[in-house]
Short mmCIF file of C-alpha atoms in Angstrom, two decimals:
data_model
loop_
_atom_site.label_atom_id
_atom_site.label_comp_id
_atom_site.label_asym_id
_atom_site.label_seq_id
_atom_site.Cartn_x
_atom_site.Cartn_y
_atom_site.Cartn_z
CA UNK A 1 59.71 90.57 139.56
CA UNK A 2 61.22 91.32 142.98
CA UNK A 3 61.78 88.24 145.14
CA UNK A 4 62.75 88.44 148.83
CA UNK A 5 64.37 85.32 150.29
CA UNK A 6 64.31 85.43 154.10
CA UNK A 7 66.33 83.20 156.44
CA UNK A 8 67.10 83.46 160.14
CA UNK A 9 70.85 83.86 159.51
CA UNK A 10 73.12 84.24 156.50
CA UNK A 11 76.21 82.78 158.11
CA UNK A 12 76.86 79.04 157.68
CA UNK A 13 74.64 75.98 157.56
CA UNK A 14 72.43 74.06 155.16
CA UNK A 15 69.93 76.83 154.44
CA UNK A 16 72.73 79.32 153.97
CA UNK A 17 74.56 77.03 151.54
CA UNK A 18 71.38 76.60 149.53
CA UNK A 19 70.84 80.36 149.31
CA UNK A 20 74.47 80.81 148.31
CA UNK A 21 73.89 78.35 145.49
CA UNK A 22 70.69 80.08 144.43
CA UNK A 23 72.51 83.44 144.26
CA UNK A 24 74.40 82.13 141.22
CA UNK A 25 71.21 82.29 139.18
CA UNK A 26 71.29 84.74 136.28
CA UNK A 27 67.88 86.01 135.24
CA UNK A 28 65.86 89.21 134.86
CA UNK A 29 64.44 89.12 138.39
CA UNK A 30 65.45 91.30 141.35
CA UNK A 31 66.61 88.94 144.12
CA UNK A 32 67.02 90.25 147.68
CA UNK A 33 68.54 87.92 150.27
CA UNK A 34 67.67 88.78 153.87
CA UNK A 35 68.51 87.53 157.36
CA UNK A 36 66.43 88.31 160.43
CA UNK A 37 69.55 88.29 162.57
CA UNK A 38 73.18 88.28 161.42
CA UNK A 39 75.10 87.71 158.24
CA UNK A 40 78.52 86.18 157.76
CA UNK A 41 80.10 83.85 155.23
CA UNK A 42 76.93 83.22 153.23
CA UNK A 43 76.06 86.93 153.09
CA UNK A 44 79.52 87.73 151.77
CA UNK A 45 79.38 85.01 149.13
CA UNK A 46 75.92 86.05 147.98
CA UNK A 47 77.10 89.65 147.59
CA UNK A 48 79.99 88.42 145.46
CA UNK A 49 77.36 87.19 142.99
CA UNK A 50 76.06 90.74 142.65
CA UNK A 51 72.95 90.11 144.70
CA UNK A 52 71.60 92.49 147.33
CA UNK A 53 71.86 91.34 150.96
CA UNK A 54 70.06 92.81 153.99
CA UNK A 55 70.83 91.57 157.52
CA UNK A 56 68.45 93.18 160.00
CA UNK A 57 70.17 92.26 163.27
CA UNK A 58 66.76 91.63 164.85
CA UNK A 59 65.63 89.14 167.48
CA UNK A 60 64.64 85.81 165.96
CA UNK A 61 63.12 84.36 169.14
CA UNK A 62 59.47 83.39 168.60
CA UNK A 63 57.49 85.56 169.04
CA UNK A 64 59.10 88.95 168.44
CA UNK A 65 56.50 91.57 167.59
CA UNK A 66 59.24 94.13 166.97
CA UNK A 67 60.72 91.83 164.33
CA UNK A 68 57.35 91.33 162.65
CA UNK A 69 56.78 95.10 162.57
CA UNK A 70 60.21 95.89 161.10
CA UNK A 71 59.86 93.20 158.45
CA UNK A 72 56.38 94.55 157.64
CA UNK A 73 57.87 98.03 157.15
CA UNK A 74 60.58 96.61 154.93
CA UNK A 75 58.11 94.70 152.76
CA UNK A 76 55.85 97.76 152.43
CA UNK A 77 58.82 99.82 151.29
CA UNK A 78 60.29 97.23 148.91
CA UNK A 79 56.96 96.02 147.45
CA UNK A 80 58.16 92.52 146.48
CA UNK A 81 55.94 90.29 144.37
CA UNK A 82 57.21 87.25 146.31
CA UNK A 83 58.42 86.64 149.87
CA UNK A 84 59.92 83.19 150.38
CA UNK A 85 60.90 82.27 153.94
CA UNK A 86 63.07 79.32 155.06
CA UNK A 87 63.27 77.85 158.57
CA UNK A 88 61.05 78.12 161.63
CA UNK A 89 61.96 81.64 162.84
CA UNK A 90 61.94 83.10 159.34
CA UNK A 91 58.64 81.36 158.57
CA UNK A 92 56.95 82.65 161.71
CA UNK A 93 58.02 86.29 161.53
CA UNK A 94 58.29 86.58 157.75
CA UNK A 95 54.93 85.07 156.82
CA UNK A 96 53.05 87.23 159.32
CA UNK A 97 54.84 90.38 158.15
CA UNK A 98 54.32 89.54 154.48
CA UNK A 99 50.62 88.87 155.05
CA UNK A 100 50.20 92.21 156.85
CA UNK A 101 52.07 93.94 154.00
CA UNK A 102 49.79 92.23 151.45
CA UNK A 103 52.61 90.64 149.50
CA UNK A 104 51.01 88.90 146.48
CA UNK A 105 52.80 85.54 146.80
CA UNK A 106 53.99 84.11 150.14
CA UNK A 107 56.03 80.90 150.16
CA UNK A 108 57.24 79.25 153.37
CA UNK A 109 59.68 76.38 153.58
CA UNK A 110 60.38 73.72 156.19
CA UNK A 111 64.06 72.82 156.06
CA UNK A 112 63.90 69.50 157.91
CA UNK A 113 61.77 67.42 160.23
CA UNK A 114 61.43 69.52 163.40
CA UNK A 115 60.87 68.42 166.96
CA UNK A 116 57.72 70.40 167.74
CA UNK A 117 55.53 70.56 170.83
CA UNK A 118 51.75 70.38 170.43
CA UNK A 119 51.60 74.17 170.78
CA UNK A 120 54.28 74.65 168.12
CA UNK A 121 52.41 72.35 165.74
CA UNK A 122 49.26 74.46 166.14
CA UNK A 123 51.21 77.71 165.67
CA UNK A 124 52.86 76.53 162.47
CA UNK A 125 49.61 75.09 161.14
CA UNK A 126 48.31 78.66 161.34
CA UNK A 127 51.49 80.11 159.76
CA UNK A 128 51.52 77.62 156.91
CA UNK A 129 47.85 78.18 156.18
CA UNK A 130 48.65 81.88 155.64
CA UNK A 131 51.17 80.87 152.96
CA UNK A 132 50.25 80.33 149.32
CA UNK A 133 52.68 77.42 149.10
CA UNK A 134 54.70 75.39 151.59
CA UNK A 135 57.89 73.74 150.36
CA UNK A 136 59.65 70.68 151.70
CA UNK A 137 62.90 69.39 150.22
CA UNK A 138 62.12 65.69 150.63
CA UNK A 139 59.17 63.30 150.82
CA UNK A 140 59.50 62.77 154.62
CA UNK A 141 59.34 66.54 155.20
CA UNK A 142 56.25 66.84 153.00
CA UNK A 143 54.62 63.97 154.90
CA UNK A 144 55.39 65.64 158.24
CA UNK A 145 53.92 68.96 157.11
CA UNK A 146 50.71 67.27 156.01
CA UNK A 147 50.26 64.97 159.01
CA UNK A 148 51.65 67.04 161.89
CA UNK A 149 51.04 70.64 160.76
CA UNK A 150 47.82 70.00 158.87
CA UNK A 151 49.02 71.64 155.66
CA UNK A 152 46.62 71.03 152.81
CA UNK A 153 47.98 68.81 150.06
CA UNK A 154 47.30 71.43 147.36
CA UNK A 155 49.67 73.87 149.07
CA UNK A 156 52.54 71.41 149.46
CA UNK A 157 55.39 71.37 146.97
CA UNK A 158 58.45 69.12 147.07
CA UNK A 159 61.50 70.90 145.67
CA UNK A 160 64.91 69.30 146.26
CA UNK A 161 67.97 71.37 147.08
CA UNK A 162 70.04 72.67 144.18
CA UNK A 163 73.69 72.11 143.35
CA UNK A 164 76.19 73.86 141.14
CA UNK A 165 78.10 71.25 139.20
CA UNK A 166 81.58 72.71 139.16
CA UNK A 167 84.50 71.04 137.47
CA UNK A 168 86.39 69.05 140.09
CA UNK A 169 90.08 68.30 140.27
CA UNK A 170 91.18 64.72 139.92
CA UNK A 171 90.81 62.83 143.16
CA UNK A 172 94.22 62.45 144.84
CA UNK A 173 95.68 58.96 144.72
CA UNK A 174 95.85 57.45 148.20
CA UNK A 175 98.89 55.25 148.82
CA UNK A 176 98.77 54.77 152.58
CA UNK A 177 96.78 52.00 154.24
CA UNK A 178 94.85 54.31 156.56
CA UNK A 179 91.13 54.42 155.79
CA UNK A 180 90.00 58.06 155.79
CA UNK A 181 86.45 58.90 156.93
CA UNK A 182 84.96 62.40 156.80
CA UNK A 183 81.78 64.08 158.04
CA UNK A 184 80.74 67.58 156.94
CA UNK A 185 78.16 68.89 159.36
CA UNK A 186 76.97 71.50 161.79
CA UNK A 187 78.10 70.25 165.18
CA UNK A 188 74.71 69.97 166.86
CA UNK A 189 73.09 67.11 168.83
CA UNK A 190 70.71 66.17 165.99
CA UNK A 191 73.70 65.28 163.78
CA UNK A 192 74.70 62.45 166.18
CA UNK A 193 78.44 62.60 165.50
CA UNK A 194 78.85 60.80 168.84
CA UNK A 195 77.70 57.59 167.19
CA UNK A 196 80.55 57.72 164.65
CA UNK A 197 83.10 58.43 167.37
CA UNK A 198 81.95 55.50 169.51
CA UNK A 199 82.03 53.10 166.56
CA UNK A 200 85.43 54.32 165.37
CA UNK A 201 86.81 53.73 168.87
CA UNK A 202 85.57 50.12 168.67
CA UNK A 203 87.04 49.61 165.20
CA UNK A 204 90.38 51.04 166.24
CA UNK A 205 90.45 48.60 169.17
CA UNK A 206 90.05 45.82 166.58
CA UNK A 207 93.21 47.06 164.82
CA UNK A 208 91.52 48.76 161.87
CA UNK A 209 93.58 51.69 160.58
CA UNK A 210 91.23 54.67 160.50
CA UNK A 211 91.49 58.44 160.40
CA UNK A 212 88.33 60.54 160.98
CA UNK A 213 88.01 64.20 159.98
CA UNK A 214 85.07 66.33 161.16
CA UNK A 215 84.49 69.40 159.00
CA UNK A 216 82.14 71.94 160.56
CA UNK A 217 81.42 73.88 163.71
CA UNK A 218 78.60 74.45 166.13
CA UNK A 219 77.44 74.55 169.74
CA UNK A 220 78.14 70.85 170.33
CA UNK A 221 81.84 70.94 169.41
CA UNK A 222 83.11 71.00 173.00
CA UNK A 223 80.96 67.95 173.83
CA UNK A 224 82.43 66.04 170.89
CA UNK A 225 85.98 67.05 171.77
CA UNK A 226 85.41 65.81 175.33
CA UNK A 227 84.08 62.49 174.01
CA UNK A 228 87.13 62.06 171.75
CA UNK A 229 89.34 62.54 174.80
CA UNK A 230 87.23 60.16 176.91
CA UNK A 231 87.45 57.47 174.20
CA UNK A 232 91.21 58.04 173.96
CA UNK A 233 91.13 58.49 170.17
CA UNK A 234 92.57 62.01 169.94
CA UNK A 235 95.38 60.76 167.70
CA UNK A 236 92.87 59.56 165.10
CA UNK A 237 90.29 62.37 165.01
CA UNK A 238 90.73 65.85 163.52
CA UNK A 239 88.34 68.79 164.01
CA UNK A 240 88.86 70.87 160.87
CA UNK A 241 86.30 73.56 161.75
CA UNK A 242 84.02 75.32 159.31
CA UNK A 243 85.28 75.26 155.72
CA UNK A 244 83.69 77.39 152.99
CA UNK A 245 84.75 74.77 150.43
CA UNK A 246 84.58 71.23 151.83
CA UNK A 247 85.24 69.52 148.48
CA UNK A 248 89.00 68.97 149.05
CA UNK A 249 88.21 67.22 152.34
CA UNK A 250 85.61 65.05 150.61
CA UNK A 251 87.91 64.13 147.75
CA UNK A 252 90.69 63.20 150.16
CA UNK A 253 88.43 60.72 151.99
CA UNK A 254 87.63 57.07 151.36
CA UNK A 255 84.16 57.45 152.88
CA UNK A 256 81.70 60.19 153.83
CA UNK A 257 79.43 59.48 156.80
CA UNK A 258 76.15 61.18 157.80
CA UNK A 259 74.52 59.91 161.01
CA UNK A 260 71.78 62.47 161.69
CA UNK A 261 68.73 61.50 163.73
CA UNK A 262 66.60 63.62 161.36
CA UNK A 263 67.36 65.48 158.16
CA UNK A 264 65.56 67.11 155.28
CA UNK A 265 67.86 67.21 152.28
CA UNK A 266 71.53 67.02 153.24
CA UNK A 267 73.63 69.36 151.11
CA UNK A 268 76.83 67.74 152.33
CA UNK A 269 75.62 64.26 151.35
CA UNK A 270 74.87 65.52 147.83
CA UNK A 271 78.27 67.24 147.67
CA UNK A 272 80.04 64.10 148.85
CA UNK A 273 78.33 61.93 146.25
CA UNK A 274 79.01 64.48 143.49
CA UNK A 275 82.69 64.45 144.48
CA UNK A 276 82.64 60.64 143.92
CA UNK A 277 83.24 59.96 147.61
CA UNK A 278 81.49 56.71 148.60
CA UNK A 279 78.81 57.72 151.12
CA UNK A 280 76.99 56.21 154.07
CA UNK A 281 73.90 57.86 155.56
CA UNK A 282 71.20 57.15 158.07
CA UNK A 283 67.76 56.50 156.58
CA UNK A 284 66.54 60.05 157.09
CA UNK A 285 65.09 62.75 154.85
CA UNK A 286 66.01 62.55 151.18
CA UNK A 287 68.78 59.99 151.74
CA UNK A 288 66.54 57.04 150.88
CA UNK A 289 65.62 58.68 147.57
CA UNK A 290 69.25 59.48 146.75
CA UNK A 291 71.00 56.28 147.85
CA UNK A 292 70.31 52.81 146.48
CA UNK A 293 71.72 50.45 149.09
CA UNK A 294 74.98 48.87 147.97
CA UNK A 295 74.81 50.43 144.49
CA UNK A 296 75.72 54.08 144.99
CA UNK A 297 76.11 54.16 148.78
CA UNK A 298 74.96 52.62 152.04
CA UNK A 299 72.05 53.24 154.43
CA UNK A 300 71.76 52.51 158.15
CA UNK A 301 68.99 53.17 160.70
CA UNK A 302 69.50 56.29 162.85
CA UNK A 303 70.84 55.81 166.36
CA UNK A 304 71.95 52.20 165.90
CA UNK A 305 75.68 51.88 166.71
CA UNK A 306 75.66 48.12 166.13
CA UNK A 307 74.41 48.36 162.54
CA UNK A 308 76.70 51.31 161.86
CA UNK A 309 79.70 49.29 163.05
CA UNK A 310 78.67 46.26 160.99
CA UNK A 311 78.24 48.38 157.86
CA UNK A 312 81.53 50.24 158.36
CA UNK A 313 83.29 46.90 158.82
CA UNK A 314 81.85 45.71 155.50
CA UNK A 315 82.99 48.90 153.76
CA UNK A 316 86.47 48.67 155.30
CA UNK A 317 86.87 45.19 153.83
CA UNK A 318 85.47 46.13 150.39
CA UNK A 319 88.17 46.45 147.73
CA UNK A 320 89.18 49.90 146.48
CA UNK A 321 87.89 49.38 142.92
CA UNK A 322 84.41 48.41 144.12
CA UNK A 323 84.27 51.49 146.35
CA UNK A 324 85.45 53.64 143.45
CA UNK A 325 82.65 52.30 141.22
CA UNK A 326 80.07 53.04 143.95
CA UNK A 327 81.41 56.61 144.18
CA UNK A 328 81.05 57.13 140.41
CA UNK A 329 77.44 55.90 140.49
CA UNK A 330 76.75 58.35 143.32
CA UNK A 331 77.99 61.25 141.20
CA UNK A 332 75.85 60.15 138.26
CA UNK A 333 72.73 60.12 140.44
CA UNK A 334 73.32 63.64 141.80
CA UNK A 335 74.27 65.17 138.45
CA UNK A 336 71.13 63.78 136.82
CA UNK A 337 68.65 65.09 139.40
CA UNK A 338 69.79 68.09 141.42
CA UNK A 339 70.85 70.95 139.15
CA UNK A 340 70.38 74.63 139.97
CA UNK A 341 68.46 75.08 136.69
CA UNK A 342 65.87 72.46 137.69
CA UNK A 343 65.51 73.98 141.17
CA UNK A 344 65.06 77.51 139.80
CA UNK A 345 62.47 76.35 137.24
CA UNK A 346 60.40 74.70 139.98
CA UNK A 347 60.55 77.86 142.11
CA UNK A 348 59.51 80.10 139.23
CA UNK A 349 56.51 77.90 138.54
CA UNK A 350 55.30 78.69 142.07
CA UNK A 351 56.29 82.34 142.09
CA UNK A 352 54.54 83.09 138.79
CA UNK A 353 51.44 80.95 139.31
#
């Protein structure tokens, strides 16, 4: 069976990381990983797994009739049994092209909870109704698709993101008294890194010893750098940029923090918990299903600096052994529920139905 996975880009980001992970699958099927626009780190890593990669270099702006036509030509030539699209631009152009090319099975996937206008909701209701199945990676995403995009319940499938459970090095022993916090994220407004920076500035003013490392890149980086300067905390904040392997940064930290306004399934949260790094997240997307408050992590409401500060203060004053135990429980939860094998089996059930 030939399966085409289509994303907008194959560079860096949550979707790209998930496709990288999926490329490690070893089976009898012919997997082709495609990007409407450009490739990059993810494309290179997928190719290293012996999988075929095609980056079209096309416009991804909705609507692009030239993009639909070129994808249609590609699907007609390749004759895949399945086309599976991920993300708004890939869903729009890919589903239409696959339908025109009469691909037997069309699967579209919403990667988070989008901010859609009324017109966009109507457009994607049409797109999703052309699909045989529509995937969401968490219960909140599934609920949004049903309520806001009018997707029929029988088409909806919840499939969580996969992880490869690699052997990890021993966590380095920390001897200094500085509390190390890390975020691994695209630097975009929806990730709300500003909230962490504001709260850290307050905690530093109260004589807490904190170091904050931001791993990732994006269009909002210059805004965050300006805020760090405005808050006068440049000495305590490090921008590490995009890292293909964030695990060493996670293992070196006392706490991972995710403060997104919205989220589907956060790959970096799962990676942090698997690395036994105690984790704090806003109550968004799959976080509430993954984290049991106070047992294997902490949850806070999105956009609430006061609660974030109160929770961070509690964590800062929690003894090291208790935090270590919380980190171990986080790893146990991820390892038990989010394997690549489980993810692939759920996909195949759809593809072969």
